[in-house]
């Protein structure tokens, strides 16, 4: 390989310089005592460009998906990392160079990959019905073997789905094992179609509903309750003509409202009701639940365009200090004629990547965990440079019932990756368990995993798992109890 990665913030520094490795580390080094009542696997995926990009201005989200597995049991943890062998990565490896141009604009790719699937499978990994799904919202998922991380191929659930895109944020009903999912731009780039799916615990599709959004725009995460689903339409619009001219897939629209489509799960889509709120950026969902004709969705919301790499037509990019992301409770009242939407903040600090105890998903929750940012805390800018994109210097726990907040700040040269809640083996009480999070050590250019008592974050880690290498910033991951092998037949 002779090409070099660009000297841009997307490809440099302790968070964003590509890691590019695959491998295993048996029995990771641990500081402290790793609890023996953590039993299962933490799967996570990072965009990690396998080759220097075709374009200098390439973005983090265009990196090839590299899946990590941290397998816990008996007070030990083993580590494994493999790239998802997507069609595009296999083509790149054969050519020993990147063949892919502008993010989500296949018309800018090398002609040799015309017709190949364009997914990087880099956004989220989730085990369901014995299949590890590696997901990117512009494509069907890839199926991986959860025990080996071997890629089986594009996954249409055994022929049950068309090739419509599939979200990277499906939800699991903890009581039934059902998976609830959707896809947007479901009839092609620039289409307003959304397809909604439900699958049973064995992966059999039980529901499919097609609806239309008011505009063609990003629908990254969504919210699901026992009876309703909420589609948040982020004001990042798609324009087919722009794509044809080689432009970016998304463009921020400062004059568009935030749209939220609320729909009954057991209907045919005819009841879908669109609520609007002032322009803003809907982030990730903590959880949602319903009570009668009211739907409550706790999601992060930012007062402007978080994605500086998808600017509006005039190119304006807000400075990071002016953007404030908060965890917000949206209340959708369907009992009022025309619907009524209320919004109230749940956190007094900037926060993103919120997580719950997944055992209460779709139902009322008491606890939430998230990455948080406290700008008053010390930061070693002289040693490690300016704060990178997605810099969060604290882990936070919010008791939603009492409003009480606990935080843990690592040090002046560390920041976090998305945490995950892990129930203590044998317990059933919400919140009884651990919070796991990767910590980027900006000074040493290494990565640790901290294990905290989820309800006592302030006391700091009970154990710190040391990785002998640096992990590029990941996006999302999920906890999985011990999984058994399954026969996966890919597309
Ligand atoms: Fe996400």
mmCIF file of C-alpha atoms and ligand atoms in Angstrom, residues 61 123-124 137 167-169 220-221 283-285 307 352-353 390 418 475-476, ligand 1:
data_model
loop_
_atom_site.group_PDB
_atom_site.id
_atom_site.type_symbol
_atom_site.label_atom_id
_atom_site.label_comp_id
_atom_site.label_asym_id
_atom_site.label_seq_id
_atom_site.Cartn_x
_atom_site.Cartn_y
_atom_site.Cartn_z
ATOM 1 C CA UNK A 61 -18.830 7.428 8.600
ATOM 2 C CA UNK A 123 -22.793 1.399 12.529
ATOM 3 C CA UNK A 124 -24.160 -1.205 14.939
ATOM 4 C CA UNK A 137 -28.703 2.098 7.383
ATOM 5 C CA UNK A 167 -31.881 0.531 10.133
ATOM 6 C CA UNK A 168 -28.777 0.272 12.312
ATOM 7 C CA UNK A 169 -30.993 0.785 15.394
ATOM 8 C CA UNK A 220 -31.213 7.359 11.938
ATOM 9 C CA UNK A 221 -32.727 5.991 15.153
ATOM 10 C CA UNK A 283 -30.057 12.037 18.120
ATOM 11 C CA UNK A 284 -30.260 8.624 19.746
ATOM 12 C CA UNK A 285 -33.110 7.036 21.652
ATOM 13 C CA UNK A 307 -22.866 16.680 11.284
ATOM 14 C CA UNK A 352 -25.366 11.566 23.757
ATOM 15 C CA UNK A 353 -25.298 7.803 23.188
ATOM 16 C CA UNK A 390 -17.682 13.194 19.576
ATOM 17 C CA UNK A 418 -20.656 4.473 23.811
ATOM 18 C CA UNK A 475 -20.161 3.877 16.900
ATOM 19 C CA UNK A 476 -22.475 1.373 18.587
HETATM 20 FE FE1 LIG B 1 -26.520 5.662 15.807
#
